[in-house]
mmCIF file of C-alpha atoms and ligand atoms in Angstrom:
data_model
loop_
_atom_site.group_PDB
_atom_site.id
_atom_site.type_symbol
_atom_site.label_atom_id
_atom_site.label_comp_id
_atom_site.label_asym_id
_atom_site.label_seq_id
_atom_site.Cartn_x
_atom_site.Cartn_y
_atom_site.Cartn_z
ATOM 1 C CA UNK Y 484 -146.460 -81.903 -2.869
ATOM 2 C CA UNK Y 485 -147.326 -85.112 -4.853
ATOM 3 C CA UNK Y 486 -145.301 -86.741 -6.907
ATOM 4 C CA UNK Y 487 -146.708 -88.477 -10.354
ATOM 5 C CA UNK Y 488 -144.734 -91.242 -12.423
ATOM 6 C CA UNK Y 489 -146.666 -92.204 -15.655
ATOM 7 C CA UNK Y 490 -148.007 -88.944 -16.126
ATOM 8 C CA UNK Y 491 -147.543 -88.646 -19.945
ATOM 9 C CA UNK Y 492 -149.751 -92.142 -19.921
ATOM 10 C CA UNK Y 493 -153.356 -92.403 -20.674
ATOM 11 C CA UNK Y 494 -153.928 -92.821 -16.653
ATOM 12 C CA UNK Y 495 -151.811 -90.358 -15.818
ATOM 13 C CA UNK Y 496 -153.312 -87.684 -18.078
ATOM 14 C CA UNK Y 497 -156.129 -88.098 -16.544
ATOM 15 C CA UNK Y 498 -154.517 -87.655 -12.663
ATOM 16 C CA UNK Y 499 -152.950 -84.608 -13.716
ATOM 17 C CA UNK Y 500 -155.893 -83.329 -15.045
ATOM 18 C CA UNK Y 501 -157.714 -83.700 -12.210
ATOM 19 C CA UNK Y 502 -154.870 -82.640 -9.690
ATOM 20 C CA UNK Y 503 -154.909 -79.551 -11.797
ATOM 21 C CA UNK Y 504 -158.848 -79.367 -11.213
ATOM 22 C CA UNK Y 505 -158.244 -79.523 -7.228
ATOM 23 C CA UNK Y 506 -155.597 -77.055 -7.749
ATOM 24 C CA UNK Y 507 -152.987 -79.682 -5.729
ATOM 25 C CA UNK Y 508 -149.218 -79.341 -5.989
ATOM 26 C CA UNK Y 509 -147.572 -81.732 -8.074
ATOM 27 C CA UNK Y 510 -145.049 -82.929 -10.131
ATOM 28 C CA UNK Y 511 -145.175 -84.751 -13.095
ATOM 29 C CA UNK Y 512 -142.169 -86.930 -14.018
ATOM 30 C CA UNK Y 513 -141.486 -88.900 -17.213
ATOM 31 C CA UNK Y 514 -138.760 -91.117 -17.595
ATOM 32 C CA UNK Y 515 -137.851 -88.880 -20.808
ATOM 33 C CA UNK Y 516 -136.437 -86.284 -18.547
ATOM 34 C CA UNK Y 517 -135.569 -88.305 -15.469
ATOM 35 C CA UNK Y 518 -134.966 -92.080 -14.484
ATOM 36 C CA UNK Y 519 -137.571 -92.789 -11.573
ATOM 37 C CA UNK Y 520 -136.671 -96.422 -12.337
ATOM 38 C CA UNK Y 521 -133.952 -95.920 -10.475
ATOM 39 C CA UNK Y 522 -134.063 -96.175 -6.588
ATOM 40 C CA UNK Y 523 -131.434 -93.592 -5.785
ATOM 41 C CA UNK Y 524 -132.868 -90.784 -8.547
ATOM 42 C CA UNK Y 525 -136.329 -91.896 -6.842
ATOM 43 C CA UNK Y 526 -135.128 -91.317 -3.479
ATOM 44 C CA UNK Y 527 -133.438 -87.842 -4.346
ATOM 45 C CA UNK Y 528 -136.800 -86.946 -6.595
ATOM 46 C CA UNK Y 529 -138.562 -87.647 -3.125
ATOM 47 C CA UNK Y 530 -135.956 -85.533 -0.705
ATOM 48 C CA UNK Y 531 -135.402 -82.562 -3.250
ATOM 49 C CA UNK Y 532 -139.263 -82.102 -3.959
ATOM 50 C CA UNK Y 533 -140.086 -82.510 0.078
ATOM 51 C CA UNK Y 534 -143.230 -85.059 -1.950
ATOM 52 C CA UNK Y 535 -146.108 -85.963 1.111
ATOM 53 C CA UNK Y 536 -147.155 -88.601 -1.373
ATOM 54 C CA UNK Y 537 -146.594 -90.207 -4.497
ATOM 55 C CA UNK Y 538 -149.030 -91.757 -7.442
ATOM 56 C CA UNK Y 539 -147.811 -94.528 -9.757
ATOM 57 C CA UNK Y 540 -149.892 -94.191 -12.745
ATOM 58 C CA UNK Y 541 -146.769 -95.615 -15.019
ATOM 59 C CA UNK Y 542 -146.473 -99.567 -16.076
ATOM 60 C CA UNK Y 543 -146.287 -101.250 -19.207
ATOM 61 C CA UNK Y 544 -149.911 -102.021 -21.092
ATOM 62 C CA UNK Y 545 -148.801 -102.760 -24.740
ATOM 63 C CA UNK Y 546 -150.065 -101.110 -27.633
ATOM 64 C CA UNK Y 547 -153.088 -101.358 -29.065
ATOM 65 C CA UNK Y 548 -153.792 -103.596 -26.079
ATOM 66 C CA UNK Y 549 -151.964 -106.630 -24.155
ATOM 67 C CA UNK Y 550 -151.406 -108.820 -26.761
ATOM 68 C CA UNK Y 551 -147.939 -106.796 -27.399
ATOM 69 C CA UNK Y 552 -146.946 -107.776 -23.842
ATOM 70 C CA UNK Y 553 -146.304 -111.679 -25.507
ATOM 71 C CA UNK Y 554 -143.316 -110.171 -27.555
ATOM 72 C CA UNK Y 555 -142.275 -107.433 -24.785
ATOM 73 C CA UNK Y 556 -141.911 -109.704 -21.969
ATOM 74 C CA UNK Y 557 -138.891 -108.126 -20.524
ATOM 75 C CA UNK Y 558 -140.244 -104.168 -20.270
ATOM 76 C CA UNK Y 559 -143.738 -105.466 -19.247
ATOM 77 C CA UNK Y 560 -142.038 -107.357 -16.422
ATOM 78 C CA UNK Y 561 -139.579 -104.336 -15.466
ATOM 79 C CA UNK Y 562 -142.976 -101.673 -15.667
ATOM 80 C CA UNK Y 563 -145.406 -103.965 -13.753
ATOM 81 C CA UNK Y 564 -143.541 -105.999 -11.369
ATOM 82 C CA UNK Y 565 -140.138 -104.475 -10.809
ATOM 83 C CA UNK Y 566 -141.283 -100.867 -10.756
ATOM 84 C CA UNK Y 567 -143.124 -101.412 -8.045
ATOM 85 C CA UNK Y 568 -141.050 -102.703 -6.001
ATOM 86 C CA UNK Y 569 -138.416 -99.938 -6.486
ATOM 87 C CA UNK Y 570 -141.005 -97.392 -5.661
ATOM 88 C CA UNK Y 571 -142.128 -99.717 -2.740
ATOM 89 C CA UNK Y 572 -138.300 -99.600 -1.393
ATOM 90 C CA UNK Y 573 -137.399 -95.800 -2.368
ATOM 91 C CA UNK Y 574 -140.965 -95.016 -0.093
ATOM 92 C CA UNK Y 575 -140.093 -96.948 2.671
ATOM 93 C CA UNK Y 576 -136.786 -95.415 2.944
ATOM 94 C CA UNK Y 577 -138.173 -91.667 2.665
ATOM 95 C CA UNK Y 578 -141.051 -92.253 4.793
ATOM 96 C CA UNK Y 579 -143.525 -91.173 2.260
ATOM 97 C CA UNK Y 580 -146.985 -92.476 1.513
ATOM 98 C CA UNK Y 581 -147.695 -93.677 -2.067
ATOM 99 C CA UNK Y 582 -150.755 -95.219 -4.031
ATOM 100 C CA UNK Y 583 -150.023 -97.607 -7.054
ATOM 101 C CA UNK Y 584 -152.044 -98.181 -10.104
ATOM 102 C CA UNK Y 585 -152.987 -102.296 -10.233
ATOM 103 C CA UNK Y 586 -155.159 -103.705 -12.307
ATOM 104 C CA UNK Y 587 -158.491 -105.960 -12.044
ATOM 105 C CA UNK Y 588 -156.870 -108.277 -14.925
ATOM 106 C CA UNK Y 589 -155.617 -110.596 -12.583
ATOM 107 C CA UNK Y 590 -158.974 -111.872 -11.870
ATOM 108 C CA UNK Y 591 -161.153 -113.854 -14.499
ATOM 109 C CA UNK Y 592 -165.160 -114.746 -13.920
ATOM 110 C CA UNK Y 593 -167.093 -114.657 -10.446
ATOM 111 C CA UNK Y 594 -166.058 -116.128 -7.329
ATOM 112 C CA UNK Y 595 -167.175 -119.877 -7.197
ATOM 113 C CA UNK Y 596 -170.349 -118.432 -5.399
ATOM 114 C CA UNK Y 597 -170.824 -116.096 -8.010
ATOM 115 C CA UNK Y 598 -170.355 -113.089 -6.302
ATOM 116 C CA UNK Y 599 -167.667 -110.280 -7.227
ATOM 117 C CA UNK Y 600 -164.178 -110.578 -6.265
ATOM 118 C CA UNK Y 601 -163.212 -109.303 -3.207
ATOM 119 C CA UNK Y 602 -159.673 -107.544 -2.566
ATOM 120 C CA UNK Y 603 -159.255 -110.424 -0.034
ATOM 121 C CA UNK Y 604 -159.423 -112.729 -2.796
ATOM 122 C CA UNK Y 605 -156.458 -114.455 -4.689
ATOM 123 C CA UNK Y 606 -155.696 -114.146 -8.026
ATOM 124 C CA UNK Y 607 -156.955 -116.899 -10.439
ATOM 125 C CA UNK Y 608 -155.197 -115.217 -13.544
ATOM 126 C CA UNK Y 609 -152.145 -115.461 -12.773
ATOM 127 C CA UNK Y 610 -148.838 -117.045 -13.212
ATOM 128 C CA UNK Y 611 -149.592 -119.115 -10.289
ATOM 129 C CA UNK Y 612 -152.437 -120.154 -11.768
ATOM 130 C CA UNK Y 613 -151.008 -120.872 -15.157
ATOM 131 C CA UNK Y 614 -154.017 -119.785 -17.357
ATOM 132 C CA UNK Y 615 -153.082 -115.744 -17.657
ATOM 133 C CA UNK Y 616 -151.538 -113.185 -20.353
ATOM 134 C CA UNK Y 617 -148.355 -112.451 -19.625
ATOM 135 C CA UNK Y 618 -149.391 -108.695 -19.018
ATOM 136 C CA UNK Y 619 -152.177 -110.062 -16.270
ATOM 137 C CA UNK Y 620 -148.947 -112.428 -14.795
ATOM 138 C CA UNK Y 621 -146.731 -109.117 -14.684
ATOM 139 C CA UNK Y 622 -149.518 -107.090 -12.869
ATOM 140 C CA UNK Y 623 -150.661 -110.179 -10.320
ATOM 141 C CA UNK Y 624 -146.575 -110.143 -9.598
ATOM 142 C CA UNK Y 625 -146.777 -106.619 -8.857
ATOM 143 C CA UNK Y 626 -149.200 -106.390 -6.430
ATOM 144 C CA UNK Y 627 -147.498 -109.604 -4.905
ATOM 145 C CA UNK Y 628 -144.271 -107.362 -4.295
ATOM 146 C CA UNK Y 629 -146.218 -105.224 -2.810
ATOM 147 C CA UNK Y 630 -147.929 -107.760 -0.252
ATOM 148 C CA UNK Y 631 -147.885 -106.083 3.493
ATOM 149 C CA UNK Y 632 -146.456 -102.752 2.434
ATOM 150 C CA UNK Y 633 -147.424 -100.021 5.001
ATOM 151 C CA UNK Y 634 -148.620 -96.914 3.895
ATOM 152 C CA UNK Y 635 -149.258 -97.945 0.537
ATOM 153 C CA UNK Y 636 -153.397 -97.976 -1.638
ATOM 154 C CA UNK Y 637 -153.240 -100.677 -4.420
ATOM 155 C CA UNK Y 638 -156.336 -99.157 -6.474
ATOM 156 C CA UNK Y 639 -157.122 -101.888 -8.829
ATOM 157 C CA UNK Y 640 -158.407 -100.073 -12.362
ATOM 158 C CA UNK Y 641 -160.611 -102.030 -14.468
ATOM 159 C CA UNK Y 642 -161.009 -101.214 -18.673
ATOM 160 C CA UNK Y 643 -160.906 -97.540 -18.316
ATOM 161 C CA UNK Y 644 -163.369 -95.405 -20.000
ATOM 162 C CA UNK Y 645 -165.140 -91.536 -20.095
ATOM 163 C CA UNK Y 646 -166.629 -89.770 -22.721
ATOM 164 C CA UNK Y 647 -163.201 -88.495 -24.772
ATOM 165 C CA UNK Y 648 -162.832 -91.333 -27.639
ATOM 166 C CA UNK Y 649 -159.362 -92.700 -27.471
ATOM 167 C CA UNK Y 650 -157.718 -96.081 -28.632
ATOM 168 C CA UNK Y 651 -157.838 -96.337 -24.796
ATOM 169 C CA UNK Y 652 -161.322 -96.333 -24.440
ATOM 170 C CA UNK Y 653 -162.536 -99.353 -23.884
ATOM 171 C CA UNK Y 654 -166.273 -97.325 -25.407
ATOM 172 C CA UNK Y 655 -164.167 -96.216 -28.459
ATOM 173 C CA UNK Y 656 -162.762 -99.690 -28.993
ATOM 174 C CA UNK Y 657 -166.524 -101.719 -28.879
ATOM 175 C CA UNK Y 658 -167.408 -98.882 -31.578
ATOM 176 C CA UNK Y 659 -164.226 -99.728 -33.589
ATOM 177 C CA UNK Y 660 -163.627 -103.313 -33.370
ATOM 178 C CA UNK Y 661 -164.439 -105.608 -36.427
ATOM 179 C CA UNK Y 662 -165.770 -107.768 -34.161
ATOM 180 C CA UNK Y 663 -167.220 -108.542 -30.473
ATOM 181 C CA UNK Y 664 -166.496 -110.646 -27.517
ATOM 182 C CA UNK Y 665 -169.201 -111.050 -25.075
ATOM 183 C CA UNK Y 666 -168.474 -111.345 -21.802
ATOM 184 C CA UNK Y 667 -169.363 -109.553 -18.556
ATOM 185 C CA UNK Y 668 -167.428 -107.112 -16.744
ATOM 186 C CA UNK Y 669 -166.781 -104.628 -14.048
ATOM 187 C CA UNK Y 670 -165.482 -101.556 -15.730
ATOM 188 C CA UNK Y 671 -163.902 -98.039 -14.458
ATOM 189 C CA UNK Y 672 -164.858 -94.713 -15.181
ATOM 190 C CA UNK Y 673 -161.347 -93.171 -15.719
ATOM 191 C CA UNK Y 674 -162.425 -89.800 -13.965
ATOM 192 C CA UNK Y 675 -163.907 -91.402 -11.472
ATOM 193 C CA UNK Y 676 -160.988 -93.529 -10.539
ATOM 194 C CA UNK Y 677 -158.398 -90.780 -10.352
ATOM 195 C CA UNK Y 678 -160.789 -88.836 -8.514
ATOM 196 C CA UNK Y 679 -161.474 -91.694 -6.135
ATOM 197 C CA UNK Y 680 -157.716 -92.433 -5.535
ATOM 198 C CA UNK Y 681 -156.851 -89.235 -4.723
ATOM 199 C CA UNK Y 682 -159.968 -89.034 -2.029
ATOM 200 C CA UNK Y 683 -158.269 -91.718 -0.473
ATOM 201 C CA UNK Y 684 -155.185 -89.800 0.038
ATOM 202 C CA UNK Y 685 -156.930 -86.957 0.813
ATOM 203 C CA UNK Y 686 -159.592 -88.362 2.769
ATOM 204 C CA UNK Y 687 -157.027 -90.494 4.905
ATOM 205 C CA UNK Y 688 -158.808 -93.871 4.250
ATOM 206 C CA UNK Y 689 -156.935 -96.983 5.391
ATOM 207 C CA UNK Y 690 -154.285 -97.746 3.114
ATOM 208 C CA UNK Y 691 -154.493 -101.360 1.286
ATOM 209 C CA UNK Y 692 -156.080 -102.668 -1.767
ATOM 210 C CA UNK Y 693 -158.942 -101.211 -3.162
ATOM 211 C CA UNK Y 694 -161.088 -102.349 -6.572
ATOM 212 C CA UNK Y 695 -161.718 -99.014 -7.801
ATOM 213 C CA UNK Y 696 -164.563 -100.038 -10.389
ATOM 214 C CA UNK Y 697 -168.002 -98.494 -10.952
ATOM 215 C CA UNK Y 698 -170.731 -100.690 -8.990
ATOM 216 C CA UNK Y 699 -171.847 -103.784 -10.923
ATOM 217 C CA UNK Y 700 -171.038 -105.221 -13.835
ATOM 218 C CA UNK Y 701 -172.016 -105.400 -17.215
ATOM 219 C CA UNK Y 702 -172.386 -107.571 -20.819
ATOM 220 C CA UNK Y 703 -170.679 -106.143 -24.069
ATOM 221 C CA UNK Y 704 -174.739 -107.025 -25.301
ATOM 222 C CA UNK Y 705 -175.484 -104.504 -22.864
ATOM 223 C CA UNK Y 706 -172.850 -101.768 -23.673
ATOM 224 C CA UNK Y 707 -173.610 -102.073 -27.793
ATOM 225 C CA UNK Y 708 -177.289 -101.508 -26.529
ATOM 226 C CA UNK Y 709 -176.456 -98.862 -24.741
ATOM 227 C CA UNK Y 710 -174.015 -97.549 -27.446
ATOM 228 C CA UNK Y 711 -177.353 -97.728 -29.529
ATOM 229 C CA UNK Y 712 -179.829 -95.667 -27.318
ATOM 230 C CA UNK Y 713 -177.104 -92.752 -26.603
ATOM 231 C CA UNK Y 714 -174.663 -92.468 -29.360
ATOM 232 C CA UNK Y 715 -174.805 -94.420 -32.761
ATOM 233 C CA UNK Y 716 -178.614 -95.682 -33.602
ATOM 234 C CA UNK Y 717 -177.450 -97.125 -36.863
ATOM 235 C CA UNK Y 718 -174.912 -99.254 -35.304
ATOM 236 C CA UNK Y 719 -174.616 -102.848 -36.013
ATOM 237 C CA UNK Y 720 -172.208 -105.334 -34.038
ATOM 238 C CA UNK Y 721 -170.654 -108.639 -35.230
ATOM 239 C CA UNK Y 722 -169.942 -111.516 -31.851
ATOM 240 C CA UNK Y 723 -167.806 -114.179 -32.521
ATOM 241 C CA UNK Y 724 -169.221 -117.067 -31.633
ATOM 242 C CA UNK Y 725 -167.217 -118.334 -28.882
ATOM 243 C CA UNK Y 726 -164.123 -117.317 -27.000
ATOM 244 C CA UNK Y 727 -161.865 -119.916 -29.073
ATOM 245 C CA UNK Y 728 -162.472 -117.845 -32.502
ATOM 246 C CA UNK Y 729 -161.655 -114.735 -30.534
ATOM 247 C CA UNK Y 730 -158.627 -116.171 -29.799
ATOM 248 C CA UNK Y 731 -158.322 -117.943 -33.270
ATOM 249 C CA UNK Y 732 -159.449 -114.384 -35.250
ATOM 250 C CA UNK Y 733 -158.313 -111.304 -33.050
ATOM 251 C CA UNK Y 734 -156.317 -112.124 -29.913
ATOM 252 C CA UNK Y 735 -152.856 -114.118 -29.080
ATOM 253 C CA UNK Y 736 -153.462 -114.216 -25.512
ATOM 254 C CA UNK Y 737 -156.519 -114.584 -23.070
ATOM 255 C CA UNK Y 738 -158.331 -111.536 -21.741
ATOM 256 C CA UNK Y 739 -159.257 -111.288 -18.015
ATOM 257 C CA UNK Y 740 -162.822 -110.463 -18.106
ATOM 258 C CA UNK Y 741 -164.238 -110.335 -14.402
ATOM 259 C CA UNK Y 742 -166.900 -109.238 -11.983
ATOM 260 C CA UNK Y 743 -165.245 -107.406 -9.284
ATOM 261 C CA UNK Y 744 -167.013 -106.028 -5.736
ATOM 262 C CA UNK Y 745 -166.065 -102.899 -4.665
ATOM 263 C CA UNK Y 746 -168.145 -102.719 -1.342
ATOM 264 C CA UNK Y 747 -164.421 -101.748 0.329
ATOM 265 C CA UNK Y 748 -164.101 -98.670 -1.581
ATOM 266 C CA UNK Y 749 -167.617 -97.439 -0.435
ATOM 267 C CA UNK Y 750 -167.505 -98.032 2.794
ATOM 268 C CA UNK Y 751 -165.294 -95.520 3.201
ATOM 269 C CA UNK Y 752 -167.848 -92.701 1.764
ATOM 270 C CA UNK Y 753 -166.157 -92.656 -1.507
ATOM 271 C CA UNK Y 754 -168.892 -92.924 -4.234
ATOM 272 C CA UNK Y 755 -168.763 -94.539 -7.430
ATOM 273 C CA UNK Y 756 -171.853 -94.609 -9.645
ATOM 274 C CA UNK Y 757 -173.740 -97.840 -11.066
ATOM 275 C CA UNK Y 758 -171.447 -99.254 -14.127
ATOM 276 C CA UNK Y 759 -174.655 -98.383 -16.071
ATOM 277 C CA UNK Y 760 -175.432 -94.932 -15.105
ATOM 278 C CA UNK Y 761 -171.651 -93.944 -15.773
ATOM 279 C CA UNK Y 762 -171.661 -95.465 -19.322
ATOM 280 C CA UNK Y 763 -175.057 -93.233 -19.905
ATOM 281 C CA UNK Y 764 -173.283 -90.437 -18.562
ATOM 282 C CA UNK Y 765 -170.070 -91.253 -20.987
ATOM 283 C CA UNK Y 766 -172.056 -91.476 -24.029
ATOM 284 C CA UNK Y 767 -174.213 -88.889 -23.684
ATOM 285 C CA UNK Y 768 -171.120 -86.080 -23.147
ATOM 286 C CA UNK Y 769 -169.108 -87.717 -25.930
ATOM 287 C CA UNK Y 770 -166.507 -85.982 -27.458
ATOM 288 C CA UNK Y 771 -165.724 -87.840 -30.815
ATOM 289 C CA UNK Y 772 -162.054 -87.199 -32.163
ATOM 290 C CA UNK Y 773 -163.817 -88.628 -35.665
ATOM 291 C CA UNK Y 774 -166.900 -88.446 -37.240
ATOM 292 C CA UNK Y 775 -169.192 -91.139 -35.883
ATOM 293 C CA UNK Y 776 -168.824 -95.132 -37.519
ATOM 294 C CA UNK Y 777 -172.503 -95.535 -38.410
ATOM 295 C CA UNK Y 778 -172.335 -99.456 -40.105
HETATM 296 N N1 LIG I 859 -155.155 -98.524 -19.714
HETATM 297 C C1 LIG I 859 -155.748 -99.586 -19.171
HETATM 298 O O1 LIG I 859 -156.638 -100.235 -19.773
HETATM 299 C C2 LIG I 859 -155.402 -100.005 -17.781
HETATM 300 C C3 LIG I 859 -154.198 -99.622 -17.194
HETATM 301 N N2 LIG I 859 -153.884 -100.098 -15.940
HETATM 302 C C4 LIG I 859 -152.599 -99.769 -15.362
HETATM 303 O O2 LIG I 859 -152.456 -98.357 -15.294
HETATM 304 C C5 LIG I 859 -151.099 -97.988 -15.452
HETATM 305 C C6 LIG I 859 -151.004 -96.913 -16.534
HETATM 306 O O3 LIG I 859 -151.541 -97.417 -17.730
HETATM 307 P P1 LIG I 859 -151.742 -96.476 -19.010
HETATM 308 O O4 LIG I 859 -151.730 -95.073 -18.597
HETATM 309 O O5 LIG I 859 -152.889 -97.014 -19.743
HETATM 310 O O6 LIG I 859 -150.422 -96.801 -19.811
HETATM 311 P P2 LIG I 859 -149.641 -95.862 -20.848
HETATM 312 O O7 LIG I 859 -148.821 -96.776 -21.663
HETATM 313 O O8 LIG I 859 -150.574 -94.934 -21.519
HETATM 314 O O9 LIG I 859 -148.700 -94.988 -19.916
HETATM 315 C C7 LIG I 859 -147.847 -95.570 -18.999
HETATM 316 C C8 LIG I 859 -146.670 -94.667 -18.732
HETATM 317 O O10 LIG I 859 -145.793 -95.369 -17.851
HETATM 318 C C9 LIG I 859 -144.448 -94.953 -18.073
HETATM 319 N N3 LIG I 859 -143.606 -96.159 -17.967
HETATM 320 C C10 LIG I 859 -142.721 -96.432 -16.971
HETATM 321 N N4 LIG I 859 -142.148 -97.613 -17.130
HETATM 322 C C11 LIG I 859 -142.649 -98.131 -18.246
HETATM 323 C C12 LIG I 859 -142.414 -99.330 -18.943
HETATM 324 N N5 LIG I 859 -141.547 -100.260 -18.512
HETATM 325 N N6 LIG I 859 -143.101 -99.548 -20.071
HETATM 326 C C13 LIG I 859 -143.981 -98.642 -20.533
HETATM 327 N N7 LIG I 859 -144.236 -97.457 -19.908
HETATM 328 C C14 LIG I 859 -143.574 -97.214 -18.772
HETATM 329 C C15 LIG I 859 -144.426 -94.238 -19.412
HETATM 330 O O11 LIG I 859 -144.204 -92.867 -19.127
HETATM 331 P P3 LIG I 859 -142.781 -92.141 -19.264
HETATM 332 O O12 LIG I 859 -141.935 -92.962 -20.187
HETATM 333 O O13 LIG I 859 -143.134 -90.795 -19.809
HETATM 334 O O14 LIG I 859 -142.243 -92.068 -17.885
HETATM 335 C C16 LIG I 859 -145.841 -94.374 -19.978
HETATM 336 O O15 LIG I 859 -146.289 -93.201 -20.598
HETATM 337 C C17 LIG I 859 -150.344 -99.283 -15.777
HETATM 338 O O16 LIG I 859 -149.729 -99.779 -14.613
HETATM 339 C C18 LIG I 859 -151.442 -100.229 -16.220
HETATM 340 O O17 LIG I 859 -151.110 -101.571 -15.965
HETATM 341 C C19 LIG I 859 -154.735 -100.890 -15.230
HETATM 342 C C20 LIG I 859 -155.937 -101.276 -15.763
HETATM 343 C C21 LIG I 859 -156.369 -100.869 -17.064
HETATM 344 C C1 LIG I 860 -159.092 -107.360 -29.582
HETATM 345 C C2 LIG I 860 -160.582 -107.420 -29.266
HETATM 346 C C3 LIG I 860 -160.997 -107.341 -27.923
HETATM 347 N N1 LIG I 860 -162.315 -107.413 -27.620
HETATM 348 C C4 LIG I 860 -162.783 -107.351 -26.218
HETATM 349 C C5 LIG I 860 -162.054 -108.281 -25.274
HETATM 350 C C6 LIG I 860 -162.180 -107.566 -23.938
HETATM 351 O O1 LIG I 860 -163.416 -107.924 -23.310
HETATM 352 C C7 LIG I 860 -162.238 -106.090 -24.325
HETATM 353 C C8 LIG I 860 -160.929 -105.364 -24.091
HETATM 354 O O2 LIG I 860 -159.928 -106.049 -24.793
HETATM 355 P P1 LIG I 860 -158.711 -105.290 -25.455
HETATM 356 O O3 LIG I 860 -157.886 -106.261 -26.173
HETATM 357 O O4 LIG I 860 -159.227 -104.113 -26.180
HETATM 358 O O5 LIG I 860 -157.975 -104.669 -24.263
HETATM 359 P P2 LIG I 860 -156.969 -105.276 -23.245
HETATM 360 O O6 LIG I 860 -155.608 -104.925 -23.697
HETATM 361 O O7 LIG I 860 -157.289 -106.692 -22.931
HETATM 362 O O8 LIG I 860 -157.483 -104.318 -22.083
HETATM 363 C C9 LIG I 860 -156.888 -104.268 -20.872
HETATM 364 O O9 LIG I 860 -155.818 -103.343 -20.851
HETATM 365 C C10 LIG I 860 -155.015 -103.570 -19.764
HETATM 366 C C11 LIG I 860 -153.968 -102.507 -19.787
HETATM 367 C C12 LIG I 860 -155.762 -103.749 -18.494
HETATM 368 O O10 LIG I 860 -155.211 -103.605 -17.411
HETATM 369 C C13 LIG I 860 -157.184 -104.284 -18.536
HETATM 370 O O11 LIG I 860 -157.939 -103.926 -17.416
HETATM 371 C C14 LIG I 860 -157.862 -103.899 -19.782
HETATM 372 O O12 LIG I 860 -158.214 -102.539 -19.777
HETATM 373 O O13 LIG I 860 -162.558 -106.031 -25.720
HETATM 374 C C15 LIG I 860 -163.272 -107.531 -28.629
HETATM 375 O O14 LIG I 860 -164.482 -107.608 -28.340
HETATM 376 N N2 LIG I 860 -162.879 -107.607 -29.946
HETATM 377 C C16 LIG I 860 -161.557 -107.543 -30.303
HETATM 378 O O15 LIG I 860 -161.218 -107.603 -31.530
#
């Protein structure tokens, strides 16, 4: 038995789904019908199920995107660094093994020799680095509560995406913003990261921290192109012209955008595709919720 918190979120959809795929038995819980928040609920949600293993797929991301997280500093904290450590603490004392959705936020650019960041690396967007979001602060203090935990995966998720437009959908949003920021990024295929963190589980991989992104990276020059080819030939994009009139025009707080390694993951035999041939796949199975923007 597995236990899911989060799973009415747009990550935990997609674990249920695929638990319900593998024909695994779980149990979903939202907070509308019972308080996981709470150690001792936790604990007896944990005893009264007999749960082998738990999946945190619940945390505060603001709505449409982090920029709510300035004005909801108090729930972001509570879903992204206290959470955890509740879970953390109502784990340890049940014995159970659990895996906790992180993010790859609290990174921003290349290592200083321009490779990928490692799970070994630090944070550098972070409140100890003093140049974050508040949501990327909240997440980097999450995965600090979690430092040393036994029997615990951190599976970092990076800008989720698949071929089902969303608001989530970090393919739906480059269609539907006014406006573009370049910058270069590893990215997650949501399907593929569920699927991937529950191989771990299942596989028995060493627990710790894993960056759970598709292999590379990749420009939003090169996803508009790609949007082009696959999806929407008619498709024109507007750039700003720098990061300050992003900031000036369409965001009130920086976004992480990072190149992340996730040579770990592999080399335990769990495959993720190139960030490139995953986007292909994406566009090429879309399911639109709306007819197509053509501009
Ligand atoms: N979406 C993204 O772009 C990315 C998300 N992540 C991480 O993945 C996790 C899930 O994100 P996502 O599914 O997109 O988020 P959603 O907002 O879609 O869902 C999160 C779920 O978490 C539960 N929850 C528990 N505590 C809180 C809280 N304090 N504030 C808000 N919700 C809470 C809610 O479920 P209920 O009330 O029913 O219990 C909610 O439905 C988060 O930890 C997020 O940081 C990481 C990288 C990228
Ligand atoms: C608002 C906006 C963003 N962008 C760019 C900035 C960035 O590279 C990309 C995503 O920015 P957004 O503001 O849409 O999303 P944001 O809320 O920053 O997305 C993040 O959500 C949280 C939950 C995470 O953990 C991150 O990994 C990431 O998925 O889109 C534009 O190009 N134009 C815009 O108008």
């Amino acid at each position: 038995m597995i236990l899911l918190l989060g799973s009415t979120g747009y990550v935990g959809s997609a674990f249920q789904s695929r638990l319900d795929e593998l024909a695994l038995p779980y149990q979903a819980l939202s907070r509308k019908h019972t308080d996981y928040t709470n150690r001792d609920t936790l604990i007896g949600l944990i005893r009264e199920s007999n749960a082998r293993f738990l999946i945190n797929s619940a945390g505060y991301t603001g709505k449409p995107n982090v920029d709510a997280a300035e004005t909801d500093k108090a729930e972001c904290l509570d879903g992204n660094a206290v959470l955890p450590g509740t879970i953390r603490s109502a784990c340890e004392a049940t014995g159970i093994a659990w895996g906790h959705v992180s993010s790859g936020c609290i990174y921003t650019g290349r290592r200083t020799d321009g490779a990928g960041f490692r799970e070994s690396d630090p944070p550098n967007f972070s409140f100890r680095t003093n140049n974050c979001s508040w949501y990327s602060g909240c997440k980097a203090l999450g995965e600090e509560v979690l430092a040393d935990a036994e029997n615990t995966f951190i599976w970092r998720l990076r800008i989720p995406f698949n071929n089902h437009d969303s608001p989530r959908n970090y393919l739906s949003k480059l269609v539907r913003y006014d406006r573009l920021l370049e910058a270069e990024n590893s990215i997650s295929h949501l399907d593929e990261f569920v699927d991937a963190c529950i191989r771990c589980w299942q596989q028995r991989v060493p627990f710790g921290t894993y960056n759970v992104t598709n292999t590379g990276s990749v420009t939003t020059r090169k996803v508009t192109q790609l949007i082009r080819e696959h999806l929407l030939p008619e498709k024109v994009y507007d750039f700003f012209a720098s990061e300050d009139e992003f900031m000036q025009v369409a965001a009130k707080t920086p976004r992480s955008n990072c190149v992340m390694d996730n040579r770990k993951l592999l080399s335990t035999g769990i495959e993720m595709r190139s960030v490139e041939d995953a986007i292909i796949d994406s566009l090429r199975n879309w399911q639109s919720k709306q007819v197509s923007t053509s501009s």
